[in-house]
Amino acid sequence: MKKFLYVAAVAACLALCGCQQKPETAEPPVIVLGFEGELLLDPDGGEGSFSYAVESPVEGGVLEVSAPDDEWVYDFEVVEEENKVKFDVLPNDTGASRSAVIHLVYVYGDKKVEKDFTAVQEPAASAAVPAIVLGFEGELSLEPDGGEGSFSYTIESPVEGGVLEVSAPECPWVHDFVVSEADGSVSFELYANGTGAARSGEIHLAYVYRENKVESSFTAVQQAGSTIWEGTPDIIVRDMTVQAEGGEGLSVLYYINYSWDGEVTMTYEDKDWVHDVALTEFAHEIGENDNGEVLFSLDPNTGEKREFKITLTYTYEGGKDVQDFTVIQVAGSAEEQVHREMKYAMGAYNGTDKTYVDAIHEYHVYMSNQPFEAPDEYAATSASYDVYLYAAAPEDPVTMLPPAGTYPLSGAIVPDVFSLEFRDIFGDWHLDFSDGTLTLAYDDSGNMILEIIATDYETGDIHRVTFTGEVIFTDIRE
């Protein structure tokens, strides 16, 4: 009997616990507007308002209202006791309907609920749409031999803050527009017309005010100038090698040979280690060789060699020229840095230097990446090295090849050293090298296998120069 009563009591307790109701979860606040759809505002501006309610409000909760993207709706005031939001509205003198997004936020504790709606304002009945009026009729005649041009204009029914923009994307020979609101004029620069025929293009105008704009255009005509151009413009630009350290304010020079009235534009690969890429305006004079610079900055390179490509486009009347070039940043280790493989070499044996007690034999090796008899057009792409090796006597008096071995760089004429001179693609000689090593060997066919690693003291460039092939030495002893 006692056991039965105990079990019954436990069952009753469990039943009571199971039947106990769970506490209700509070509903989150909800912002309810007193209208449906869009809120219509007075075209003439003034004060606007709308009603609202917050369902399931929380003590201490605050409603915030704003129109972050539209300045013509402003000064929002939340009147809690009236459940109303008041604000100011500017008159709509744009001549067109406009809308604004009104943003509401109910903040309570560390939480918030949000709601947006759209307010619409039709144009005021008195609002007049601005108009661009030119100070001439028909086409605008331009000076055939170039110079500066101008035209006058007025804006009817202007809007405060309105701006006139002028462009000529179809005719780059009209450029550098300057709008003077004070005297109602637009001035511009004009290239001479050396095409031998009249040319024309559209000048575009846009009056931009608030969220709107009105547009207009006219035709500019330029007769043939007194000078007729000949030839075709070309971009001349070469690859550039930059040291691993990188740096700011780096630049590559480009040329436009025999330029016309064109425009240079640029595209380039997007690399996260390349910054501040910019194109300078080139010094333009019709029929002359013009030049400019591509500017950039590089982060230091601690890894393998890397590169990025830049494309220059020169667009001119009747055509365009496109040239790619590459900026190469050498690797962080010296062995992987600027590598120049020489294709051609010739040698000279100078004999011994009698001023020293120990006779030192002098060898001269001249190397280039272009044939020695190459035509002039190859000169701009050539690089050459002069190597002077001071070593023991040649093993073969017929071939006069210098002894194989490893030689350090030195500025003095002493045994078993070498000196180095480098001529770059611009014809400049680099004579001050340091920290260099020359390794010389021969294969079974007698071909010379030469490798040099040396640092240009002036530029910091680390040169790795290699050559494999036959070198014929000439005896130039007196």
Coordinates of C-alpha atoms in Angstrom, one line a residue:
M1 CA 0.0 0.0 0.0
K2 CA 2.8 2.4 0.9
K3 CA 4.5 1.6 -2.4
F4 CA 1.4 2.4 -4.3
L5 CA 0.9 5.7 -2.7
Y6 CA 4.6 6.7 -3.4
V7 CA 4.3 5.9 -7.1
A8 CA 1.0 7.8 -7.3
A9 CA 2.6 10.8 -5.7
V10 CA 5.5 10.8 -8.1
A11 CA 3.2 10.5 -11.1
A12 CA 1.1 13.4 -9.9
C13 CA 4.2 15.6 -9.5
L14 CA 5.3 14.8 -13.0
A15 CA 1.9 15.6 -14.4
L16 CA 1.9 19.0 -12.7
C17 CA 5.3 19.8 -14.1
G18 CA 4.3 18.7 -17.6
C19 CA 1.2 20.9 -17.5
Q20 CA 3.0 24.0 -16.4
Q21 CA 2.8 26.7 -19.2
K22 CA 6.0 28.0 -20.7
P23 CA 6.5 31.8 -20.5
E24 CA 5.4 33.6 -23.7
T25 CA 8.2 35.0 -26.0
A26 CA 7.9 38.8 -26.5
E27 CA 7.1 39.8 -30.0
P28 CA 9.8 42.1 -31.6
P29 CA 8.7 45.7 -32.3
V30 CA 7.2 46.4 -35.7
I31 CA 7.1 49.8 -37.5
V32 CA 3.7 50.5 -39.0
L33 CA 3.1 53.4 -41.4
G34 CA -0.1 55.4 -41.5
F35 CA -0.3 55.2 -45.3
E36 CA 0.1 52.6 -48.0
G37 CA 2.4 52.7 -51.0
E38 CA 4.4 55.9 -51.8
L39 CA 4.1 59.1 -49.9
L40 CA 3.2 62.1 -52.2
L41 CA 4.9 65.4 -51.3
D42 CA 3.8 68.9 -52.2
P43 CA 5.5 70.0 -55.5
D44 CA 6.0 73.5 -54.1
G45 CA 7.8 72.2 -51.0
G46 CA 7.3 73.3 -47.4
E47 CA 6.5 71.0 -44.5
G48 CA 5.7 67.3 -44.9
S49 CA 4.6 64.7 -42.4
F50 CA 3.4 61.2 -42.0
S51 CA 2.0 59.2 -39.1
Y52 CA 3.3 55.9 -37.7
A53 CA 3.0 53.4 -34.9
V54 CA 5.4 51.0 -33.2
E55 CA 3.7 47.7 -32.3
S56 CA 5.2 45.9 -29.3
P57 CA 7.3 48.9 -28.3
V58 CA 10.1 48.5 -25.8
E59 CA 10.7 50.9 -23.0
G60 CA 13.5 53.3 -24.0
G61 CA 13.1 52.5 -27.7
V62 CA 13.7 55.4 -30.1
L63 CA 12.6 56.0 -33.7
E64 CA 15.2 57.6 -36.1
V65 CA 14.3 58.9 -39.6
S66 CA 16.6 60.1 -42.4
A67 CA 16.9 60.4 -46.2
P68 CA 20.7 59.8 -46.6
D69 CA 20.7 59.9 -50.4
D70 CA 18.4 62.9 -51.0
E71 CA 19.2 66.4 -49.7
W72 CA 15.8 67.9 -50.8
V73 CA 14.1 66.1 -48.0
Y74 CA 15.6 67.1 -44.6
D75 CA 15.3 68.1 -40.9
F76 CA 13.2 65.1 -39.8
E77 CA 11.6 65.5 -36.4
V78 CA 9.9 62.6 -34.6
V79 CA 6.9 63.7 -32.4
E80 CA 6.2 60.7 -30.2
E81 CA 3.2 62.0 -28.4
E82 CA 1.5 62.5 -31.8
N83 CA 2.9 59.4 -33.5
K84 CA 4.0 61.7 -36.3
V85 CA 7.2 62.5 -38.2
K86 CA 7.6 66.0 -39.6
F87 CA 10.2 67.2 -42.1
D88 CA 11.0 70.0 -44.7
V89 CA 10.8 69.6 -48.4
L90 CA 12.4 71.9 -51.1
P91 CA 10.3 73.0 -54.1
N92 CA 10.7 70.8 -57.1
D93 CA 12.0 73.2 -59.8
T94 CA 13.8 70.5 -61.7
G95 CA 11.0 70.2 -64.3
A96 CA 10.7 66.4 -63.7
S97 CA 9.3 64.0 -61.1
R98 CA 11.8 62.9 -58.4
S99 CA 11.8 60.4 -55.6
A100 CA 13.6 59.9 -52.2
V101 CA 14.0 56.8 -50.0
I102 CA 13.0 57.6 -46.4
H103 CA 14.8 55.3 -43.9
L104 CA 13.3 54.5 -40.5
V105 CA 15.1 52.7 -37.6
Y106 CA 13.6 51.8 -34.3
V107 CA 16.5 51.3 -31.8
Y108 CA 15.9 49.4 -28.5
G109 CA 18.8 48.3 -26.4
D110 CA 21.4 46.7 -28.7
K111 CA 18.8 45.8 -31.3
K112 CA 17.0 47.6 -34.0
V113 CA 14.3 47.1 -36.7
E114 CA 14.3 49.0 -39.9
K115 CA 11.8 50.0 -42.6
D116 CA 12.0 52.1 -45.8
F117 CA 9.5 53.8 -48.1
T118 CA 9.6 56.0 -51.1
A119 CA 8.5 59.6 -51.2
V120 CA 7.6 61.1 -54.6
Q121 CA 7.4 64.8 -55.6
E122 CA 6.0 66.0 -58.9
P123 CA 7.5 69.1 -60.5
A124 CA 6.1 72.5 -59.4
A125 CA 3.7 74.1 -61.8
S126 CA 5.9 77.1 -61.9
A127 CA 9.1 75.1 -62.6
A128 CA 10.7 75.7 -66.0
V129 CA 13.1 73.2 -67.4
P130 CA 16.6 74.7 -68.0
A131 CA 17.7 75.1 -71.6
I132 CA 21.1 75.5 -73.3
V133 CA 21.1 78.4 -75.8
L134 CA 24.2 78.7 -78.0
G135 CA 25.6 82.1 -79.1
F136 CA 25.7 81.1 -82.8
E137 CA 23.5 79.3 -85.3
G138 CA 24.3 76.3 -87.4
E139 CA 27.8 74.9 -87.5
L140 CA 30.8 76.3 -85.7
S141 CA 33.8 77.0 -88.0
L142 CA 37.2 76.3 -86.5
E143 CA 40.7 77.7 -87.4
P144 CA 42.3 75.4 -90.0
D145 CA 45.8 75.8 -88.5
G146 CA 44.7 75.1 -84.9
G147 CA 45.2 77.2 -81.8
E148 CA 42.4 78.2 -79.4
G149 CA 38.7 78.3 -80.1
S150 CA 35.7 79.5 -78.2
F151 CA 31.9 80.0 -78.3
S152 CA 29.3 81.7 -76.1
Y153 CA 26.3 80.2 -74.4
T154 CA 23.5 81.0 -71.9
I155 CA 21.4 78.8 -69.6
E156 CA 17.7 79.7 -69.5
S157 CA 16.0 79.0 -66.2
P158 CA 19.2 77.9 -64.5
V159 CA 19.0 75.9 -61.3
E160 CA 21.2 76.6 -58.3
G161 CA 24.2 74.3 -58.4
G162 CA 23.7 73.4 -62.1
V163 CA 26.9 72.8 -64.1
L164 CA 27.6 72.8 -67.8
E165 CA 29.8 69.9 -69.1
V166 CA 31.3 69.9 -72.6
S167 CA 33.1 67.1 -74.5
A168 CA 34.0 65.9 -78.0
P169 CA 34.6 62.1 -77.8
E170 CA 34.3 61.7 -81.5
C171 CA 36.9 64.3 -82.4
P172 CA 40.0 64.3 -80.2
W173 CA 41.5 67.1 -82.2
V174 CA 39.2 69.4 -80.2
H175 CA 40.1 69.1 -76.5
D176 CA 40.7 70.8 -73.1
F177 CA 37.4 72.5 -72.8
V178 CA 37.1 75.2 -70.1
V179 CA 33.7 76.5 -69.1
S180 CA 33.5 80.1 -67.8
E181 CA 30.2 80.7 -66.1
A182 CA 31.1 84.3 -65.4
D183 CA 31.1 85.4 -69.0
G184 CA 29.1 82.5 -70.5
S185 CA 31.8 81.2 -72.7
V186 CA 33.5 77.9 -73.5
S187 CA 37.2 77.9 -74.6
F188 CA 39.1 74.9 -76.0
E189 CA 42.3 73.9 -77.7
L190 CA 42.4 72.9 -81.4
Y191 CA 45.0 70.9 -83.3
A192 CA 45.9 71.9 -86.9
N193 CA 44.2 70.0 -89.7
G194 CA 47.0 68.4 -91.7
T195 CA 44.9 65.7 -93.3
G196 CA 44.5 67.6 -96.5
A197 CA 40.7 67.6 -96.3
A198 CA 37.9 69.3 -94.3
R199 CA 36.8 67.4 -91.1
S200 CA 33.9 67.7 -88.7
G201 CA 32.8 66.4 -85.4
E202 CA 30.1 66.7 -82.8
I203 CA 30.5 68.8 -79.6
H204 CA 28.3 67.6 -76.8
L205 CA 26.9 69.8 -74.0
A206 CA 25.1 68.7 -70.9
Y207 CA 23.6 70.9 -68.2
V208 CA 23.6 68.8 -65.0
Y209 CA 21.3 70.0 -62.1
R210 CA 20.4 67.8 -59.1
E211 CA 19.4 64.4 -60.4
N212 CA 18.6 65.7 -63.9
K213 CA 20.3 67.1 -67.0
V214 CA 19.4 68.6 -70.3
E215 CA 21.7 67.9 -73.3
S216 CA 22.5 69.6 -76.6
S217 CA 25.1 69.2 -79.4
F218 CA 26.4 71.0 -82.5
T219 CA 28.7 70.3 -85.3
A220 CA 32.2 71.9 -85.5
V221 CA 33.9 72.1 -88.9
Q222 CA 37.6 72.6 -89.6
Q223 CA 38.9 73.2 -93.2
A224 CA 42.3 71.7 -94.3
G225 CA 45.3 73.6 -92.8
S226 CA 48.3 75.0 -94.6
T227 CA 50.5 72.0 -93.8
I228 CA 49.8 68.5 -95.0
W229 CA 51.2 65.7 -92.9
E230 CA 53.0 62.8 -94.3
G231 CA 53.9 59.4 -92.7
T232 CA 52.1 57.4 -90.1
P233 CA 52.5 57.9 -86.3
D234 CA 53.9 55.0 -84.3
I235 CA 54.3 54.5 -80.5
I236 CA 57.9 53.6 -79.5
V237 CA 58.2 52.0 -76.1
R238 CA 60.4 49.3 -74.6
D239 CA 60.1 46.8 -71.8
M240 CA 61.6 48.0 -68.4
T241 CA 63.3 45.9 -65.7
V242 CA 63.0 47.1 -62.1
Q243 CA 65.0 45.8 -59.1
A244 CA 63.4 43.7 -56.4
E245 CA 63.3 46.7 -54.0
G246 CA 60.6 48.3 -56.1
G247 CA 59.9 51.9 -55.2
E248 CA 57.7 55.0 -55.9
G249 CA 57.6 57.4 -58.8
L250 CA 59.0 54.9 -61.3
S251 CA 58.4 55.6 -65.0
V252 CA 58.8 54.3 -68.6
L253 CA 59.3 56.8 -71.4
Y254 CA 57.4 56.5 -74.6
Y255 CA 57.7 58.3 -78.0
I256 CA 55.2 59.2 -80.7
N257 CA 57.2 59.5 -83.9
Y258 CA 55.8 62.1 -86.3
S259 CA 52.7 62.6 -84.3
W260 CA 49.4 63.8 -85.6
D261 CA 46.5 65.4 -83.7
G262 CA 45.9 62.2 -81.6
E263 CA 45.3 61.0 -78.1
V264 CA 47.2 58.5 -76.0
T265 CA 45.2 56.2 -73.8
M266 CA 46.4 53.3 -71.5
T267 CA 45.2 50.0 -70.1
Y268 CA 47.1 47.7 -67.8
E269 CA 46.9 44.5 -65.9
D270 CA 45.6 44.8 -62.3
K271 CA 48.3 43.5 -59.9
D272 CA 48.1 44.0 -56.2
W273 CA 51.8 44.8 -56.1
V274 CA 51.5 47.6 -58.6
H275 CA 50.2 51.0 -57.6
D276 CA 49.6 54.6 -58.8
V277 CA 49.7 53.8 -62.5
A278 CA 49.2 57.0 -64.5
L279 CA 49.8 58.4 -67.9
T280 CA 51.4 61.9 -68.3
E281 CA 50.3 64.2 -71.1
F282 CA 52.8 64.1 -73.9
A283 CA 54.4 67.2 -75.3
H284 CA 52.4 67.5 -78.5
E285 CA 53.5 69.3 -81.6
I286 CA 52.2 68.2 -85.0
G287 CA 54.7 66.5 -87.2
E288 CA 57.3 66.2 -84.5
N289 CA 58.5 63.3 -82.2
D290 CA 56.4 63.7 -79.0
N291 CA 57.0 61.9 -75.8
G292 CA 55.4 61.1 -72.4
E293 CA 55.7 58.9 -69.4
V294 CA 53.9 56.0 -67.8
L295 CA 54.3 56.4 -64.0
F296 CA 53.9 53.6 -61.4
S297 CA 55.0 52.3 -58.0
L298 CA 56.0 48.8 -57.1
D299 CA 56.1 46.9 -53.8
P300 CA 59.3 45.1 -52.9
N301 CA 59.6 41.6 -54.4
T302 CA 60.6 38.8 -52.0
G303 CA 59.7 36.0 -54.4
E304 CA 60.2 34.9 -58.0
K305 CA 60.5 37.3 -60.9
R306 CA 57.2 38.9 -61.8
E307 CA 55.8 41.2 -64.5
F308 CA 52.8 43.2 -65.6
K309 CA 51.8 44.4 -69.1
I310 CA 50.8 47.9 -70.2
T311 CA 49.0 48.7 -73.4
L312 CA 49.3 52.2 -75.0
T313 CA 46.9 53.2 -77.8
Y314 CA 47.6 56.3 -79.9
T315 CA 44.3 57.3 -81.7
Y316 CA 44.5 59.8 -84.5
E317 CA 42.5 61.0 -87.4
G318 CA 42.2 58.0 -89.7
G319 CA 43.8 55.4 -87.6
K320 CA 45.5 54.2 -84.4
D321 CA 48.6 52.4 -83.2
V322 CA 48.7 50.0 -80.3
Q323 CA 51.8 48.9 -78.5
D324 CA 52.3 46.5 -75.5
F325 CA 55.2 46.6 -73.2
T326 CA 56.1 44.8 -70.0
V327 CA 57.5 46.0 -66.7
I328 CA 59.6 43.2 -65.2
Q329 CA 60.5 43.2 -61.5
V330 CA 63.4 40.9 -60.8
A331 CA 63.3 38.2 -58.1
G332 CA 64.4 38.7 -54.6
S333 CA 67.5 36.5 -55.0
A334 CA 70.5 37.8 -57.1
E335 CA 70.8 34.5 -59.1
E336 CA 67.4 35.0 -60.5
Q337 CA 67.7 38.7 -61.4
V338 CA 68.3 40.5 -64.7
H339 CA 69.3 37.8 -67.1
R340 CA 70.7 38.8 -70.5
E341 CA 71.6 36.0 -72.9
M342 CA 74.2 37.1 -75.4
K343 CA 73.9 35.7 -78.9
Y344 CA 77.1 36.9 -80.5
A345 CA 80.7 37.3 -79.3
M346 CA 84.2 37.9 -80.6
G347 CA 87.5 38.1 -78.8
A348 CA 90.9 39.7 -78.9
Y349 CA 94.2 38.6 -77.3
N350 CA 96.3 41.6 -76.2
G351 CA 99.3 39.6 -74.9
T352 CA 101.1 40.5 -71.7
D353 CA 101.4 43.7 -69.7
K354 CA 105.2 44.3 -69.3
T355 CA 104.7 46.7 -66.4
Y356 CA 104.2 43.8 -64.0
V357 CA 106.9 41.4 -62.7
D358 CA 104.5 38.5 -63.2
A359 CA 103.3 38.6 -66.8
I360 CA 99.6 39.1 -67.0
H361 CA 97.8 38.1 -70.2
E362 CA 94.9 40.3 -71.3
Y363 CA 91.9 39.0 -73.1
H364 CA 89.0 41.1 -74.4
V365 CA 85.6 39.5 -75.1
Y366 CA 82.9 41.7 -76.7
M367 CA 79.3 40.3 -76.5
S368 CA 76.0 41.5 -77.9
N369 CA 72.4 40.3 -78.3
Q370 CA 72.3 41.5 -81.9
P371 CA 74.6 40.8 -84.9
F372 CA 77.6 43.0 -85.0
E373 CA 76.7 44.0 -88.6
A374 CA 73.0 44.6 -87.7
P375 CA 71.2 47.5 -89.5
D376 CA 70.5 50.7 -87.6
E377 CA 66.9 49.7 -86.7
Y378 CA 68.3 47.0 -84.4
A379 CA 70.5 49.4 -82.5
A380 CA 67.7 50.5 -80.2
T381 CA 67.1 46.9 -79.0
S382 CA 70.7 45.9 -78.5
A383 CA 72.7 45.5 -75.3
S384 CA 76.4 44.7 -75.2
Y385 CA 79.1 43.9 -72.8
D386 CA 82.9 44.4 -72.9
V387 CA 84.8 41.9 -70.7
Y388 CA 88.5 42.4 -70.0
L389 CA 90.1 39.2 -68.4
Y390 CA 93.5 39.3 -66.9
A391 CA 94.8 35.7 -66.5
A392 CA 97.5 33.3 -67.4
A393 CA 98.8 32.6 -70.9
P394 CA 96.5 30.7 -73.3
E395 CA 96.9 27.0 -73.3
D396 CA 96.6 26.9 -77.1
P397 CA 98.7 29.6 -78.8
V398 CA 96.6 29.1 -82.0
T399 CA 93.1 29.6 -80.6
M400 CA 94.3 32.0 -77.9
L401 CA 91.4 31.1 -75.6
P402 CA 91.7 32.3 -72.0
P403 CA 92.0 29.6 -69.3
A404 CA 88.9 28.2 -67.8
G405 CA 88.1 29.1 -64.2
T406 CA 86.3 31.4 -61.9
Y407 CA 87.4 35.1 -61.8
P408 CA 86.4 37.9 -59.4
L409 CA 85.6 41.4 -60.5
S410 CA 88.3 44.0 -59.9
G411 CA 89.1 47.5 -60.9
A412 CA 92.9 46.9 -60.8
I413 CA 95.0 45.0 -63.4
V414 CA 96.1 42.1 -61.3
P415 CA 96.3 38.3 -62.1
D416 CA 93.1 36.3 -62.4
V417 CA 90.5 39.0 -62.3
F418 CA 88.1 40.6 -64.8
S419 CA 86.6 44.0 -65.5
L420 CA 83.2 44.7 -67.1
E421 CA 81.5 47.4 -69.1
F422 CA 77.9 47.4 -70.2
R423 CA 76.3 49.5 -73.0
D424 CA 72.5 49.7 -72.6
I425 CA 69.8 50.1 -75.3
F426 CA 70.1 53.9 -75.2
G427 CA 73.8 53.8 -76.0
D428 CA 74.9 54.8 -72.4
W429 CA 77.9 53.0 -71.0
H430 CA 77.9 51.6 -67.5
L431 CA 81.5 51.3 -66.2
D432 CA 81.2 50.9 -62.4
F433 CA 80.4 47.3 -61.5
S434 CA 81.0 45.6 -58.1
D435 CA 80.6 42.2 -56.4
G436 CA 81.0 40.3 -59.7
T437 CA 82.0 36.8 -60.6
L438 CA 83.0 35.4 -64.0
T439 CA 82.8 31.7 -64.6
L440 CA 84.5 30.3 -67.8
A441 CA 84.4 26.8 -69.2
Y442 CA 84.5 25.0 -72.6
D443 CA 82.5 22.1 -73.9
D444 CA 83.9 19.1 -75.9
S445 CA 83.6 21.1 -79.2
G446 CA 85.6 24.0 -77.8
N447 CA 82.6 26.3 -77.4
M448 CA 82.9 28.9 -74.7
I449 CA 80.5 28.7 -71.8
L450 CA 80.5 32.0 -70.0
E451 CA 78.4 33.3 -67.1
I452 CA 78.8 36.7 -65.3
I453 CA 77.0 37.9 -62.2
A454 CA 77.8 41.5 -61.3
T455 CA 76.1 44.6 -59.7
D456 CA 75.9 47.9 -61.5
Y457 CA 77.0 50.2 -58.6
E458 CA 75.2 53.3 -60.1
T459 CA 71.8 51.7 -60.7
G460 CA 71.8 48.8 -58.4
D461 CA 71.0 46.4 -61.3
I462 CA 72.3 42.9 -60.8
H463 CA 73.3 41.5 -64.2
R464 CA 73.4 37.9 -65.0
V465 CA 75.0 37.5 -68.4
T466 CA 75.4 34.2 -70.2
F467 CA 76.9 33.2 -73.5
T468 CA 77.5 29.8 -75.1
G469 CA 79.1 29.4 -78.5
E470 CA 82.2 29.7 -80.6
V471 CA 84.5 32.7 -80.0
I472 CA 87.3 33.5 -82.4
F473 CA 90.1 35.4 -80.8
T474 CA 92.2 37.8 -82.9
D475 CA 95.9 38.4 -82.0
I476 CA 96.3 42.2 -81.7
R477 CA 99.7 42.2 -80.0
E478 CA 102.0 44.9 -81.3

